[in-house]
Short mmCIF file of C-alpha atoms in Angstrom, two decimals:
data_model
loop_
_atom_site.label_atom_id
_atom_site.label_comp_id
_atom_site.label_asym_id
_atom_site.label_seq_id
_atom_site.Cartn_x
_atom_site.Cartn_y
_atom_site.Cartn_z
CA MET A 1 14.50 19.59 18.11
CA ALA A 2 14.62 16.50 19.66
CA ALA A 3 14.43 14.72 17.09
CA MET A 4 18.39 15.88 15.88
CA ASP A 5 20.37 16.45 18.82
CA ALA A 6 22.82 14.80 19.23
CA ASN A 7 24.09 11.98 20.59
CA SER A 8 26.86 10.06 20.74
CA SER A 9 25.07 7.25 22.68
CA TYR A 10 22.36 7.00 20.49
CA ASP A 11 21.68 2.95 19.71
CA ARG A 12 19.72 3.85 16.69
CA MET A 13 19.81 -0.70 16.56
CA LYS A 14 18.46 -1.18 19.66
CA GLU A 15 15.44 2.16 19.49
CA LEU A 16 14.89 0.17 15.85
CA LYS A 17 14.03 -2.68 17.50
CA GLU A 18 12.74 -1.09 20.25
CA PHE A 19 9.46 0.00 17.77
CA ASP A 20 9.67 -2.43 15.91
CA GLU A 21 8.84 -4.81 18.88
CA SER A 22 6.35 -2.96 20.34
CA LYS A 23 4.22 -3.42 16.87
CA MET A 24 2.66 -0.33 17.08
CA GLY A 25 3.09 0.55 13.90
CA VAL A 26 3.47 4.71 13.13
CA LYS A 27 0.18 4.84 13.42
CA GLY A 28 0.09 3.99 16.69
CA LEU A 29 3.80 6.86 17.72
CA SER A 30 1.22 8.95 15.66
CA ASP A 31 -2.26 8.24 17.35
CA SER A 32 0.02 8.87 21.20
CA GLY A 33 0.84 12.63 20.38
CA LEU A 34 3.70 12.73 20.08
CA THR A 35 5.20 15.49 18.62
CA SER A 36 9.02 14.58 18.29
CA ILE A 37 9.60 11.89 15.52
CA PRO A 38 12.40 8.91 17.19
CA ARG A 39 15.40 9.80 15.01
CA PHE A 40 15.85 6.68 13.33
CA PHE A 41 12.42 8.06 11.16
CA VAL A 42 14.76 11.51 10.51
CA HIS A 43 16.45 11.79 6.90
CA PRO A 44 19.78 13.00 6.17
CA PRO A 45 20.25 17.07 4.49
CA GLU A 46 20.61 15.65 1.37
CA THR A 47 17.41 13.85 0.85
CA LEU A 48 15.93 16.47 2.90
CA SER A 49 16.43 19.32 0.15
CA ASP A 50 15.38 17.10 -2.99
CA PHE A 51 12.05 16.97 -0.70
CA LYS A 52 12.30 21.23 -0.10
CA LYS A 53 12.37 21.44 -3.65
CA SER A 54 9.38 22.73 -5.62
CA SER A 55 7.87 20.48 -7.72
CA SER A 56 7.54 20.30 -11.41
CA THR A 57 5.04 23.07 -13.59
CA CYS A 58 3.33 20.08 -15.06
CA THR A 59 -0.68 19.66 -13.37
CA ASN A 60 -0.81 15.62 -13.65
CA ILE A 61 0.35 12.62 -15.27
CA PRO A 62 -1.14 11.00 -18.42
CA ILE A 63 -5.00 10.75 -17.71
CA ILE A 64 -5.93 7.62 -20.39
CA ASP A 65 -10.21 7.08 -20.96
CA LEU A 66 -10.03 2.81 -21.53
CA SER A 67 -13.85 3.29 -22.42
CA GLY A 68 -15.07 1.79 -25.04
CA ILE A 69 -11.59 -0.87 -25.46
CA ILE A 70 -12.83 -3.25 -23.41
CA ASN A 71 -15.41 -5.87 -25.81
CA SER A 72 -15.22 -3.61 -28.30
CA LYS A 73 -14.87 -4.55 -32.40
CA ASP A 74 -14.03 -0.37 -32.83
CA ASN A 75 -10.18 -1.55 -33.99
CA ASP A 76 -9.56 2.49 -34.41
CA HIS A 77 -10.27 2.71 -31.62
CA ARG A 78 -8.46 0.74 -30.11
CA LEU A 79 -5.43 1.80 -31.44
CA LYS A 80 -5.62 4.75 -30.63
CA ILE A 81 -5.05 3.80 -26.84
CA VAL A 82 -2.55 1.34 -27.06
CA GLU A 83 -0.64 4.24 -28.88
CA GLN A 84 -1.04 6.48 -25.69
CA VAL A 85 -0.85 3.56 -23.22
CA LYS A 86 2.05 3.35 -24.83
CA GLU A 87 3.80 6.92 -24.88
CA ALA A 88 3.15 7.10 -21.42
CA ALA A 89 4.66 4.12 -20.49
CA LYS A 90 7.40 5.13 -22.85
CA THR A 91 7.62 8.77 -21.11
CA TRP A 92 6.25 8.64 -17.89
CA GLY A 93 6.68 5.66 -16.68
CA PHE A 94 2.95 5.97 -14.96
CA PHE A 95 -0.45 7.36 -16.28
CA GLN A 96 -3.96 7.06 -14.71
CA VAL A 97 -6.69 5.17 -16.05
CA ILE A 98 -10.37 6.58 -16.02
CA ASN A 99 -13.82 4.12 -17.23
CA HIS A 100 -11.55 1.34 -16.60
CA GLY A 101 -14.88 -0.55 -15.70
CA VAL A 102 -14.73 -1.56 -11.88
CA PRO A 103 -17.50 1.01 -9.69
CA ILE A 104 -16.51 3.58 -8.12
CA SER A 105 -18.33 1.55 -5.50
CA VAL A 106 -15.97 -1.08 -4.92
CA LEU A 107 -12.46 1.06 -4.81
CA ASP A 108 -14.30 3.05 -1.91
CA GLU A 109 -14.96 -0.13 -0.30
CA THR A 110 -11.68 -1.46 -0.75
CA ILE A 111 -10.34 2.03 0.47
CA HIS A 112 -12.31 1.91 3.47
CA ALA A 113 -11.99 -1.35 4.49
CA ILE A 114 -7.71 -0.72 4.54
CA ARG A 115 -8.06 2.25 6.53
CA ALA A 116 -10.93 0.19 9.40
CA PHE A 117 -7.50 -1.88 9.58
CA HIS A 118 -5.24 0.58 10.28
CA ASP A 119 -7.49 2.22 12.64
CA GLN A 120 -7.48 -1.33 14.87
CA PRO A 121 -6.27 -0.67 17.91
CA HIS A 122 -2.59 -2.03 17.15
CA GLU A 123 -3.49 -4.45 20.08
CA VAL A 124 -5.41 -6.19 17.55
CA LYS A 125 -3.36 -5.60 14.76
CA ALA A 126 -0.84 -7.03 15.95
CA LYS A 127 -0.92 -10.78 15.80
CA PHE A 128 -0.38 -10.48 11.84
CA TYR A 129 2.59 -8.02 12.52
CA LYS A 130 6.21 -9.92 11.70
CA ARG A 131 9.11 -10.55 9.62
CA GLU A 132 10.25 -13.89 8.66
CA ASN A 133 8.83 -14.22 5.58
CA GLU A 134 8.49 -11.92 3.46
CA LEU A 135 8.05 -14.25 0.63
CA GLY A 136 4.15 -15.01 1.33
CA GLY A 137 0.73 -15.11 3.87
CA VAL A 138 -0.45 -12.08 5.60
CA MET A 139 1.55 -9.44 7.11
CA TYR A 140 1.72 -6.24 8.62
CA MET A 141 4.40 -4.46 9.56
CA SER A 142 6.02 -0.81 9.52
CA ASN A 143 8.92 -0.34 6.76
CA ASN A 144 8.81 -3.97 4.82
CA ASP A 145 12.72 -2.51 4.84
CA LEU A 146 13.51 -0.66 8.33
CA TYR A 147 16.36 -3.18 8.90
CA ARG A 148 17.83 -2.42 6.28
CA ALA A 149 16.93 1.24 4.64
CA LYS A 150 19.22 3.73 6.20
CA SER A 151 16.33 5.86 7.39
CA ALA A 152 13.45 4.48 8.45
CA ALA A 153 9.51 6.15 6.72
CA TRP A 154 5.58 7.16 8.12
CA HIS A 155 4.26 4.60 6.79
CA ASP A 156 2.73 1.17 7.91
CA SER A 157 0.87 -1.39 5.70
CA LEU A 158 -0.18 -4.45 5.14
CA GLN A 159 0.26 -7.79 2.81
CA ALA A 160 -0.45 -10.31 1.91
CA TRP A 161 0.36 -12.15 -0.97
CA MET A 162 -2.37 -13.41 -3.48
CA GLY A 163 -0.64 -15.25 -5.69
CA PRO A 164 0.81 -17.69 -7.78
CA GLU A 165 -0.56 -19.77 -4.20
CA PRO A 166 -3.94 -19.51 -3.73
CA LEU A 167 -3.81 -17.50 -0.47
CA LYS A 168 -6.05 -19.18 2.22
CA VAL A 169 -8.62 -16.18 2.93
CA ALA A 170 -9.02 -17.16 6.60
CA ASP A 171 -5.77 -15.27 6.84
CA LEU A 172 -6.61 -12.62 6.28
CA PRO A 173 -7.87 -10.15 8.18
CA GLU A 174 -11.48 -10.40 8.32
CA ILE A 175 -11.68 -6.46 8.95
CA CYS A 176 -11.30 -6.28 5.22
CA ARG A 177 -11.16 -9.70 4.20
CA ASN A 178 -13.74 -10.18 1.82
CA GLU A 179 -13.21 -6.21 0.41
CA VAL A 180 -9.40 -7.67 -0.39
CA VAL A 181 -10.27 -10.64 -2.31
CA ALA A 182 -12.63 -8.74 -4.81
CA TRP A 183 -10.32 -5.76 -5.09
CA ASP A 184 -7.60 -8.14 -6.00
CA LYS A 185 -10.32 -9.78 -9.03
CA SER A 186 -10.49 -6.50 -10.28
CA ALA A 187 -7.49 -5.00 -10.06
CA THR A 188 -6.24 -8.23 -12.06
CA GLU A 189 -9.19 -7.34 -14.61
CA VAL A 190 -7.34 -4.08 -15.36
CA ALA A 191 -4.23 -5.08 -15.00
CA GLU A 192 -4.94 -7.66 -17.58
CA THR A 193 -6.52 -4.85 -20.05
CA VAL A 194 -3.71 -2.97 -19.52
CA MET A 195 -1.49 -5.70 -19.55
CA GLU A 196 -2.47 -6.14 -23.51
CA LEU A 197 -2.25 -2.64 -24.77
CA LEU A 198 1.15 -2.75 -23.50
CA CYS A 199 1.99 -5.43 -25.41
CA GLU A 200 0.32 -4.35 -28.65
CA GLY A 201 1.85 -1.12 -27.91
CA LEU A 202 4.96 -3.78 -28.52
CA GLY A 203 3.44 -5.35 -31.46
CA LEU A 204 3.06 -8.54 -29.58
CA GLU A 205 0.01 -10.03 -29.46
CA ALA A 206 -2.35 -9.35 -27.18
CA GLY A 207 -2.13 -11.83 -25.25
CA LYS A 208 1.03 -12.49 -25.02
CA PHE A 209 2.38 -10.89 -21.15
CA LYS A 210 -0.40 -12.83 -19.59
CA GLU A 211 0.63 -15.76 -21.34
CA LEU A 212 4.33 -15.28 -19.92
CA THR A 213 2.33 -15.35 -16.37
CA PHE A 214 2.75 -11.31 -15.60
CA LEU A 215 -0.40 -11.69 -14.53
CA ASP A 216 0.02 -15.05 -11.62
CA THR A 217 2.12 -13.83 -9.35
CA ARG A 218 0.98 -10.27 -6.83
CA VAL A 219 1.51 -8.75 -3.69
CA LEU A 220 -1.28 -6.96 -2.16
CA VAL A 221 0.43 -4.04 0.25
CA GLY A 222 -2.11 -1.77 1.77
CA HIS A 223 -0.72 1.25 2.61
CA CYS A 224 -1.05 3.67 5.84
CA TYR A 225 0.17 7.40 5.96
CA PRO A 226 -1.21 8.52 9.52
CA TYR A 227 -0.44 12.50 10.57
CA CYS A 228 3.71 13.06 10.91
CA PRO A 229 4.05 15.65 13.33
CA GLN A 230 7.41 16.75 11.99
CA PRO A 231 6.25 15.88 7.64
CA ASP A 232 10.02 17.95 6.85
CA LEU A 233 12.30 15.96 8.29
CA THR A 234 10.90 12.00 7.38
CA VAL A 235 9.86 11.08 4.22
CA GLY A 236 6.49 8.49 3.45
CA ILE A 237 8.58 6.70 1.17
CA THR A 238 11.90 7.10 0.00
CA SER A 239 12.42 7.10 -3.85
CA HIS A 240 12.71 4.22 -5.40
CA THR A 241 10.77 2.45 -8.60
CA ASP A 242 9.15 -0.77 -8.24
CA PRO A 243 10.63 -3.91 -9.17
CA GLY A 244 8.86 -5.75 -10.88
CA VAL A 245 5.97 -5.38 -14.76
CA ILE A 246 3.47 -3.10 -13.33
CA THR A 247 1.62 -1.90 -10.58
CA VAL A 248 -1.47 -0.66 -10.14
CA LEU A 249 -2.49 1.49 -7.27
CA LEU A 250 -5.80 2.89 -5.44
CA GLN A 251 -5.26 5.60 -3.92
CA ASN A 252 -7.22 8.04 -0.79
CA HIS A 253 -8.04 10.93 -1.73
CA VAL A 254 -5.40 12.81 -0.08
CA PRO A 255 -2.21 14.12 -1.25
CA GLY A 256 1.56 12.82 -1.72
CA LEU A 257 2.35 11.15 -4.06
CA GLN A 258 5.46 12.36 -7.02
CA VAL A 259 6.69 11.16 -10.04
CA LYS A 260 9.98 12.36 -11.06
CA HIS A 261 9.51 13.30 -14.85
CA GLY A 262 12.71 15.10 -16.47
CA ASP A 263 14.66 16.87 -13.42
CA GLU A 264 11.41 17.84 -11.83
CA TRP A 265 9.29 16.38 -9.05
CA VAL A 266 5.26 16.03 -10.28
CA ASN A 267 2.50 16.03 -7.40
CA VAL A 268 0.17 12.89 -8.22
CA LYS A 269 -3.88 14.11 -8.17
CA PRO A 270 -6.30 11.93 -7.44
CA VAL A 271 -8.38 11.61 -10.63
CA PRO A 272 -12.12 10.23 -8.71
CA GLY A 273 -12.58 6.84 -10.15
CA GLY A 274 -8.77 6.38 -11.49
CA LEU A 275 -6.46 3.93 -11.00
CA ILE A 276 -2.77 4.47 -11.39
CA ILE A 277 -0.52 2.84 -13.67
CA ASN A 278 3.21 1.97 -13.30
CA ALA A 279 5.97 0.27 -15.43
CA GLY A 280 8.59 -1.24 -12.87
CA ASP A 281 12.29 -2.72 -13.11
CA PHE A 282 10.87 -6.18 -14.95
CA LEU A 283 9.06 -4.18 -17.44
CA GLN A 284 11.71 -1.86 -18.89
CA ILE A 285 13.77 -4.62 -19.30
CA ILE A 286 12.00 -7.29 -20.73
CA SER A 287 11.24 -4.38 -23.08
CA ASN A 288 14.65 -3.54 -23.79
CA GLY A 289 13.94 -0.26 -22.10
CA GLU A 290 11.21 0.91 -24.54
CA TYR A 291 9.56 1.43 -21.75
CA LYS A 292 10.61 2.22 -18.95
CA SER A 293 10.94 2.67 -14.31
CA VAL A 294 10.00 6.16 -13.31
CA GLN A 295 11.21 7.53 -9.61
CA HIS A 296 8.47 7.91 -7.19
CA ARG A 297 8.09 9.25 -3.25
CA VAL A 298 5.30 9.93 -0.85
CA LEU A 299 6.05 13.12 1.07
CA ALA A 300 5.39 12.88 4.97
CA ASN A 301 1.81 12.87 5.56
CA SER A 302 1.52 16.70 6.98
CA SER A 303 -3.16 16.32 7.27
CA LYS A 304 -4.73 14.83 10.17
CA GLU A 305 -6.43 12.92 8.07
CA ALA A 306 -4.46 9.74 6.45
CA ARG A 307 -3.84 8.92 3.32
CA ILE A 308 -4.55 5.37 2.24
CA SER A 309 -3.23 3.23 -0.47
CA ILE A 310 -3.38 0.04 -1.31
CA VAL A 311 -0.93 -1.28 -4.31
CA ILE A 312 -0.73 -4.99 -5.85
CA PHE A 313 2.13 -5.37 -7.64
CA PHE A 314 2.45 -8.04 -10.70
CA ASN A 315 5.14 -10.10 -11.30
CA LEU A 316 5.84 -13.61 -13.56
CA ALA A 317 5.73 -16.50 -11.51
CA LYS A 318 6.93 -18.87 -13.99
CA TRP A 319 10.97 -18.23 -14.99
CA LYS A 320 12.44 -19.59 -18.16
CA GLY A 321 14.65 -22.43 -17.58
CA ASP A 322 15.91 -23.17 -15.41
CA GLY A 323 15.74 -19.81 -13.62
CA TYR A 324 16.40 -16.72 -15.90
CA HIS A 325 14.59 -13.93 -17.84
CA GLY A 326 15.55 -11.56 -19.98
CA PRO A 327 14.84 -8.96 -23.31
CA LEU A 328 11.75 -10.57 -24.92
CA PRO A 329 13.72 -12.30 -27.78
CA GLU A 330 10.59 -11.24 -30.41
CA LEU A 331 11.96 -7.86 -29.54
CA LEU A 332 15.35 -8.32 -30.71
CA SER A 333 16.92 -7.64 -34.25
CA PRO A 334 20.42 -6.48 -35.15
CA GLU A 335 19.44 -2.57 -35.42
CA LYS A 336 18.32 -3.19 -31.54
CA PRO A 337 20.22 -5.56 -29.92
CA ALA A 338 19.83 -6.29 -26.58
CA ILE A 339 20.72 -3.73 -24.14
CA TYR A 340 20.16 -5.35 -20.73
CA ARG A 341 22.07 -8.78 -20.00
CA ASN A 342 19.64 -12.40 -19.25
CA PHE A 343 19.58 -12.53 -14.99
CA THR A 344 17.70 -15.10 -12.76
CA ARG A 345 15.62 -15.85 -10.16
CA GLN A 346 18.04 -15.16 -7.78
CA GLU A 347 19.56 -12.27 -8.57
CA PHE A 348 15.72 -10.42 -8.95
CA PHE A 349 15.31 -11.90 -4.80
CA GLU A 350 18.60 -10.88 -3.87
CA ASN A 351 18.91 -7.16 -5.44
CA PHE A 352 14.71 -7.06 -3.60
CA TYR A 353 15.56 -8.33 -0.01
CA SER A 354 19.52 -7.11 0.84
CA LYS A 355 18.97 -3.34 0.92
CA GLY A 356 16.58 -1.08 1.41
CA ILE A 357 14.34 -0.19 -1.73
CA ASP A 358 16.77 1.82 -3.89
CA THR A 359 15.89 2.89 -8.30
CA LYS A 360 16.74 0.84 -10.31
CA SER A 361 19.26 -0.64 -9.08
CA LEU A 362 19.72 -4.44 -10.61
CA ILE A 363 18.14 -2.64 -14.28
CA GLU A 364 22.31 -0.77 -13.82
CA LYS A 365 24.02 -4.38 -12.76
CA ILE A 366 22.78 -5.55 -15.76
CA LYS A 367 22.82 -3.06 -18.19
CA ILE A 368 25.79 -4.36 -20.66
CA LYS A 369 28.26 -1.91 -21.27
CA ASN A 370 29.56 -0.62 -25.25
#
């Protein structure tokens, strides 16, 4: 296979730059009809062999029905849902919610709009393609860690910082502008409901996370995983944990997402009308390990139809004091001392933007050694 040919004169950085500067993304490569992927997308044998392992016998991540808790006075029912959310966040780090209050038509319109953006000719998308200022505005790119990761992954992304500073709506691509704004509002409402349940699961007041501005920093990312001609040589997104508080994920029916549960990988089957919620590293830290962030990955897409997913990463906007955070004091006691030290805002961002995406690297850095 051409992608695997040994070549001592191979200039990886030159190929990366040529691909990046073409602004065509992997969708452009896929649409061109190529049959062999560029070498910088090929992952090492140890990564690929892990992908070949059979997935878990578990059929799916937990599914939690939120009907009846929004504006409901039925406290017993709410306590039951709190317990389900707590258990899922503690043992899986991932769960799907149904009957969350967002009409299926809104979900479908959001997916359609993001697909429409990625389906445009690359010359049209190119004006949004950039890498500078990853911490604000709107950008389209292939692999946000293209130059930091050891191997590239087979996906393109449209990224928009929706908060804490309000985004200039006119900066969004016109083809998906209204849908992105509407989805930010709907997903934030779902996230607020879920955060309330997570708070109650920890014995906190329902509004504690909102009070701590955990809903205010929001990054919306619309991923496209187009057909890959050699899906056994690369990945859609490499295995990682999310760095923030929680993530709300909307996906189309094309599979590929896998979650690690124990030592096995579980295929996440899209549930019609469902939204996926996952705990981030920040939530694991502030909950002092009560809730767990969990590794997940996306397989390279072997289907002719693109996989589309829209994620919103939620994180805090206001740090404590001169810019630090750590386990919430309300959750600590002599019987349950802190298992993580405080960390700074600078540490948080440097840890994420200094390398490729990875698994719990900040958690490992700040874990208090016995």
